PDB file of C-alpha atoms in Angstrom:
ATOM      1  CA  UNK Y 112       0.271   9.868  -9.740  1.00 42.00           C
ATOM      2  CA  UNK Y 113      -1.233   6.519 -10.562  1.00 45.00           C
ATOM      3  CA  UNK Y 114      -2.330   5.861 -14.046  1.00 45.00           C
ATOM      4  CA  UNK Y 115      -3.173   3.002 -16.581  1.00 46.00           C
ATOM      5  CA  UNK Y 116       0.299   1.671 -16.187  1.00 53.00           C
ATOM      6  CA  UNK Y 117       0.822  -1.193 -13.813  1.00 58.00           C
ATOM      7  CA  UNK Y 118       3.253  -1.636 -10.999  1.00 63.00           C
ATOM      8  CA  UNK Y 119       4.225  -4.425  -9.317  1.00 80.00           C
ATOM      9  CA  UNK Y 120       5.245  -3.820  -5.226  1.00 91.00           C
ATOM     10  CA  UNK Y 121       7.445  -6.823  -3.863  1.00 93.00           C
ATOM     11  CA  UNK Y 122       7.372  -8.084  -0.216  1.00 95.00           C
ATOM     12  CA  UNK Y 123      10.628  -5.201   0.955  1.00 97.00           C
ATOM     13  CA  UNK Y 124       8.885  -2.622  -1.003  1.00 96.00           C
ATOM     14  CA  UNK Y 125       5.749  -3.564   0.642  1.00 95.00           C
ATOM     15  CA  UNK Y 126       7.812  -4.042   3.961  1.00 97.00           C
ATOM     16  CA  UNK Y 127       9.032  -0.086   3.955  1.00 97.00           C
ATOM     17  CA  UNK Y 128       5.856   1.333   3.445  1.00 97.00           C
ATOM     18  CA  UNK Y 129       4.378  -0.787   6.538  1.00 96.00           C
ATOM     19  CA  UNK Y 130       7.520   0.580   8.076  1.00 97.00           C
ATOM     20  CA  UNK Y 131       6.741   4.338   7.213  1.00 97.00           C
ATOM     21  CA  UNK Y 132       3.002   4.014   7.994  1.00 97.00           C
ATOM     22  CA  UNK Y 133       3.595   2.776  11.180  1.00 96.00           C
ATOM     23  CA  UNK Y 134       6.641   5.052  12.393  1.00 95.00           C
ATOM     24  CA  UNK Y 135       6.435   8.067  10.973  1.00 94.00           C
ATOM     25  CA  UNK Y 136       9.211   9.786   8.454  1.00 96.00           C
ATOM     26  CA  UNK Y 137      12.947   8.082   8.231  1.00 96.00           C
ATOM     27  CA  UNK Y 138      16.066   8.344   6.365  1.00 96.00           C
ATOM     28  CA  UNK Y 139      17.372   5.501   5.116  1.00 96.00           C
ATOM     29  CA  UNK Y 140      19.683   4.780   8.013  1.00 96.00           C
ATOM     30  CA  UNK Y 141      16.627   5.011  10.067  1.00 96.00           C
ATOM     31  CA  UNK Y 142      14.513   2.493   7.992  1.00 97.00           C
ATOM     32  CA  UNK Y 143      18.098   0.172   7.824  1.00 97.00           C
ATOM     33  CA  UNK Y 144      18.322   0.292  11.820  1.00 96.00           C
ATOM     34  CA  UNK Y 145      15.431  -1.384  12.294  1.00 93.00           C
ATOM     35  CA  UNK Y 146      13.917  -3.057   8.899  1.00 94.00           C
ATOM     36  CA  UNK Y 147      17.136  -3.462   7.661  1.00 94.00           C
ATOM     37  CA  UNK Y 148      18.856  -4.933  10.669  1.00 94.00           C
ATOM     38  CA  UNK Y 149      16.176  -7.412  11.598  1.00 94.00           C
ATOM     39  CA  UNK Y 150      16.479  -8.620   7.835  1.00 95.00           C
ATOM     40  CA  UNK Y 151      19.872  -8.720   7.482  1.00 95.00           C
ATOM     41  CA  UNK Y 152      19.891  -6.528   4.254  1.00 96.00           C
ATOM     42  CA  UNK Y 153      22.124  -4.168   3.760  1.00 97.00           C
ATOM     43  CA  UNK Y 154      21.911  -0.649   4.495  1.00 96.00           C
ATOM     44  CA  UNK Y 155      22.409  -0.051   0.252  1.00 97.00           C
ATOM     45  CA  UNK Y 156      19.187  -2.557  -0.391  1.00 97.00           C
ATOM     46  CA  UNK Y 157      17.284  -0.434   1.771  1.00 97.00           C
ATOM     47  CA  UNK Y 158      18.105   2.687  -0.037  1.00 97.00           C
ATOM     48  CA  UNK Y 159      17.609   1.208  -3.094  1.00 97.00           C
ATOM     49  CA  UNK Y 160      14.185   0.200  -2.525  1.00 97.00           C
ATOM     50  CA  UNK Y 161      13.364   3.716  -0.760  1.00 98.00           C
ATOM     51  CA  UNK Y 162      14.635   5.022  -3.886  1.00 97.00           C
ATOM     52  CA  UNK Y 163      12.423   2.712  -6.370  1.00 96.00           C
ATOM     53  CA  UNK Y 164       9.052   3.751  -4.296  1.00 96.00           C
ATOM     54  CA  UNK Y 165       9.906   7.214  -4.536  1.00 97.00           C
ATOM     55  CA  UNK Y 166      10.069   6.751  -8.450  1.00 95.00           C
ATOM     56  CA  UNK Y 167       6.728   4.990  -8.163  1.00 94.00           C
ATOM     57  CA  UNK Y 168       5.263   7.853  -6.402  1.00 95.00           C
ATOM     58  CA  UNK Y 169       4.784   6.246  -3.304  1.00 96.00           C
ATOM     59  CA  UNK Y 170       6.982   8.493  -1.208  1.00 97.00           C
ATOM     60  CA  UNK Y 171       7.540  11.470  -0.771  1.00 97.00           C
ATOM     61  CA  UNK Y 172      11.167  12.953   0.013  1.00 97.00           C
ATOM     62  CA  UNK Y 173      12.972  15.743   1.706  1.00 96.00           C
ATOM     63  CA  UNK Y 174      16.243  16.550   1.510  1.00 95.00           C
ATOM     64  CA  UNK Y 175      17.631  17.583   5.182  1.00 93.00           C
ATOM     65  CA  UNK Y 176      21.545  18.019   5.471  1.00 91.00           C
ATOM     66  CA  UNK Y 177      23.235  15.292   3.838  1.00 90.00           C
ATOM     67  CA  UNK Y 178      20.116  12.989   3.784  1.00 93.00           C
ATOM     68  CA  UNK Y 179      16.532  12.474   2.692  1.00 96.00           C
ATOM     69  CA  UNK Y 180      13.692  11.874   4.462  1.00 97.00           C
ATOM     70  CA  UNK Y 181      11.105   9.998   3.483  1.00 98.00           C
ATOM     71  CA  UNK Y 182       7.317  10.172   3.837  1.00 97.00           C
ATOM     72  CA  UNK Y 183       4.503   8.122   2.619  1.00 97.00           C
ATOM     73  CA  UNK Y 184       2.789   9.569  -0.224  1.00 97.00           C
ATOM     74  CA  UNK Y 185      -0.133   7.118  -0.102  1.00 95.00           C
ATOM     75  CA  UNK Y 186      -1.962   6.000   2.555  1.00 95.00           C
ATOM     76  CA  UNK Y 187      -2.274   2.176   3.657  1.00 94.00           C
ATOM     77  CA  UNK Y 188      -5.946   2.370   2.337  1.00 91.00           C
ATOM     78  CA  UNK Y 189      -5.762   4.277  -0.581  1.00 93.00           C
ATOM     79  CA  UNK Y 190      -2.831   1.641  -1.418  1.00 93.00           C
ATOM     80  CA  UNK Y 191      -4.911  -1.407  -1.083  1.00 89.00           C
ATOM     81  CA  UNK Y 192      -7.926   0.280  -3.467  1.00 86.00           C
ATOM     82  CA  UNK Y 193      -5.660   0.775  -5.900  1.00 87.00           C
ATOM     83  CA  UNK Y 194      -3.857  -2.220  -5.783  1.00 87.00           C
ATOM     84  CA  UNK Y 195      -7.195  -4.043  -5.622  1.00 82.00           C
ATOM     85  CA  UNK Y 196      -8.727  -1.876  -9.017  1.00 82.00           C
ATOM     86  CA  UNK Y 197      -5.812  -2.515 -10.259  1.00 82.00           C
ATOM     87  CA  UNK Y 198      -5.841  -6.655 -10.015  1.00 81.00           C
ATOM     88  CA  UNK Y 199     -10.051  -6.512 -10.533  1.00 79.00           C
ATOM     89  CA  UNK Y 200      -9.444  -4.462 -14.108  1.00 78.00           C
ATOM     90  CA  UNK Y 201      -6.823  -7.497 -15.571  1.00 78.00           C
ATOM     91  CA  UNK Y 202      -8.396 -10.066 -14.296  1.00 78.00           C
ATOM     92  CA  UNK Y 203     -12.018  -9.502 -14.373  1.00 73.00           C
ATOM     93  CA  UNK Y 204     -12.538  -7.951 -17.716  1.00 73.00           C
ATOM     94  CA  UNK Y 205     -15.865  -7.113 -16.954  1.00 70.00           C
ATOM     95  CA  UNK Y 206     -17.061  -9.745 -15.302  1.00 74.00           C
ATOM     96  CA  UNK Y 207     -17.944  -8.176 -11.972  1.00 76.00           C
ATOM     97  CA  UNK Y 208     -20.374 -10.760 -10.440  1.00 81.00           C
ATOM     98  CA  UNK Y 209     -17.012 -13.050 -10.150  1.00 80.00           C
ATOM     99  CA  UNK Y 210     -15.759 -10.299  -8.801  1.00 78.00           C
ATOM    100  CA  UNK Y 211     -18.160  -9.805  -6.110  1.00 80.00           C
ATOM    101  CA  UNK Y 212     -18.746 -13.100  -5.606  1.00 82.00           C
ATOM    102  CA  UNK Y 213     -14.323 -13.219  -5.263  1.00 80.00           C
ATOM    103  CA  UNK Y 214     -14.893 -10.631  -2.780  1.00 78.00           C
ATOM    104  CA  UNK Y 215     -17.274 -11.810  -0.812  1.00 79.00           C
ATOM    105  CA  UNK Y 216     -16.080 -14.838  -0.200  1.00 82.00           C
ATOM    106  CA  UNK Y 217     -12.556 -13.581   1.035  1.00 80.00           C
ATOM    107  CA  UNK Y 218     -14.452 -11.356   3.547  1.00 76.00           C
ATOM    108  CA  UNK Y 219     -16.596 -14.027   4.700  1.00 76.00           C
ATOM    109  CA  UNK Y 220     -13.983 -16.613   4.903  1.00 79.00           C
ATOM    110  CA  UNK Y 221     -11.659 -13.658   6.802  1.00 75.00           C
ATOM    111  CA  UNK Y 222     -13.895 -12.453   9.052  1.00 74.00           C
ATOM    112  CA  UNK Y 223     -16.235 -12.429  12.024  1.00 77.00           C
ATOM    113  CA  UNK Y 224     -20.220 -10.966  11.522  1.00 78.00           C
ATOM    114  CA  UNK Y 225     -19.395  -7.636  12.928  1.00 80.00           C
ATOM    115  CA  UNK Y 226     -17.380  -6.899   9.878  1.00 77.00           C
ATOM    116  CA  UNK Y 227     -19.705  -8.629   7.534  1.00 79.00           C
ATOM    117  CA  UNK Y 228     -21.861  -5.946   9.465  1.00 83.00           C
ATOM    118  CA  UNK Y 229     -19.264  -3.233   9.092  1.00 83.00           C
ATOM    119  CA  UNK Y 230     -19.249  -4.039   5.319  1.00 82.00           C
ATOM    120  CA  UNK Y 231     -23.417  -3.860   4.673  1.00 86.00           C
ATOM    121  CA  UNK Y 232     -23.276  -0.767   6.529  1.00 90.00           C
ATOM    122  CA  UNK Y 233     -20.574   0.677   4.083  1.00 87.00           C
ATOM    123  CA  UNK Y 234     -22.504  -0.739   1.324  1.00 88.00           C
ATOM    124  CA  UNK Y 235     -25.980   1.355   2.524  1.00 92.00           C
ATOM    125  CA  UNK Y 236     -23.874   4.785   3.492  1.00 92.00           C
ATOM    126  CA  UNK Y 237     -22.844   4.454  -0.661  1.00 88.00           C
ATOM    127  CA  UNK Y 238     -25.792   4.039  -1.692  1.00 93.00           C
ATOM    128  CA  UNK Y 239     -27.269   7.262   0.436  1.00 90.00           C
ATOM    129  CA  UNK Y 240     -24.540   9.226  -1.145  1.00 88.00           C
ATOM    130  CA  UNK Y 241     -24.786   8.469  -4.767  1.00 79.00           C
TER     131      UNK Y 241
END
């Protein structure tokens, strides 16, 4: 589904899936009434980028009359991990104290102390289970 090669996800492709993960399965018309619409793109854009994140594997489609509807093949978080592996493998090279260090700081800068809290207690349920 996802391998070594690279994608890149601009703001309307990023826009959709938000879209789908928060409403549920559309057709294109149904994405374009709302997304679309508020945008002022054109009912054609919309398909267009439906159609690229199908090719990416991010959606699913089924084909119901005269029209497909579409489904999220990812999930928001399993998105963001691989997005995130993704950036930490070209950029770090190995260097994974900058990466922590990267880390931590956005979650300390973007954050209040319960999820700093949140985050140590995802950090000890790992360690239980490996």
């Amino acid at each position: 589904m996802y391998g070594s090669k690279r994608f890149h996800l601009g703001e309307l492709e990023l826009a959709v899936l938000e879209y789908l993960w928060s409403n549920g399965d559309f057709d294109a018309k149904g994405v374009y009434n709302t997304l679309g619409k508020m945008r002022g793109i054109s009912h054609n854009t919309i398909q267009s980028t439906l159609e690229r994140l199908f090719k990416k594997k991010l959606l699913v489609r089924q084909k119901i009359s005269h029209a497909y509807i579409y489904h999220a093949a990812v999930s928001r978080d399993e998105l963001m991990g691989r997005m995130i592996k993704d950036v930490v493998k070209v950029i770090s090279k190995e260097d994974t104290d900058s990466m922590l260090a990267a880390f931590i700081d956005i979650a300390a800068h973007h954050t209040d102390d319960s999820r700093l809290d949140k985050l140590e207690q995802l950090i000890n349920e790992y360690r239980l289970k490996n």
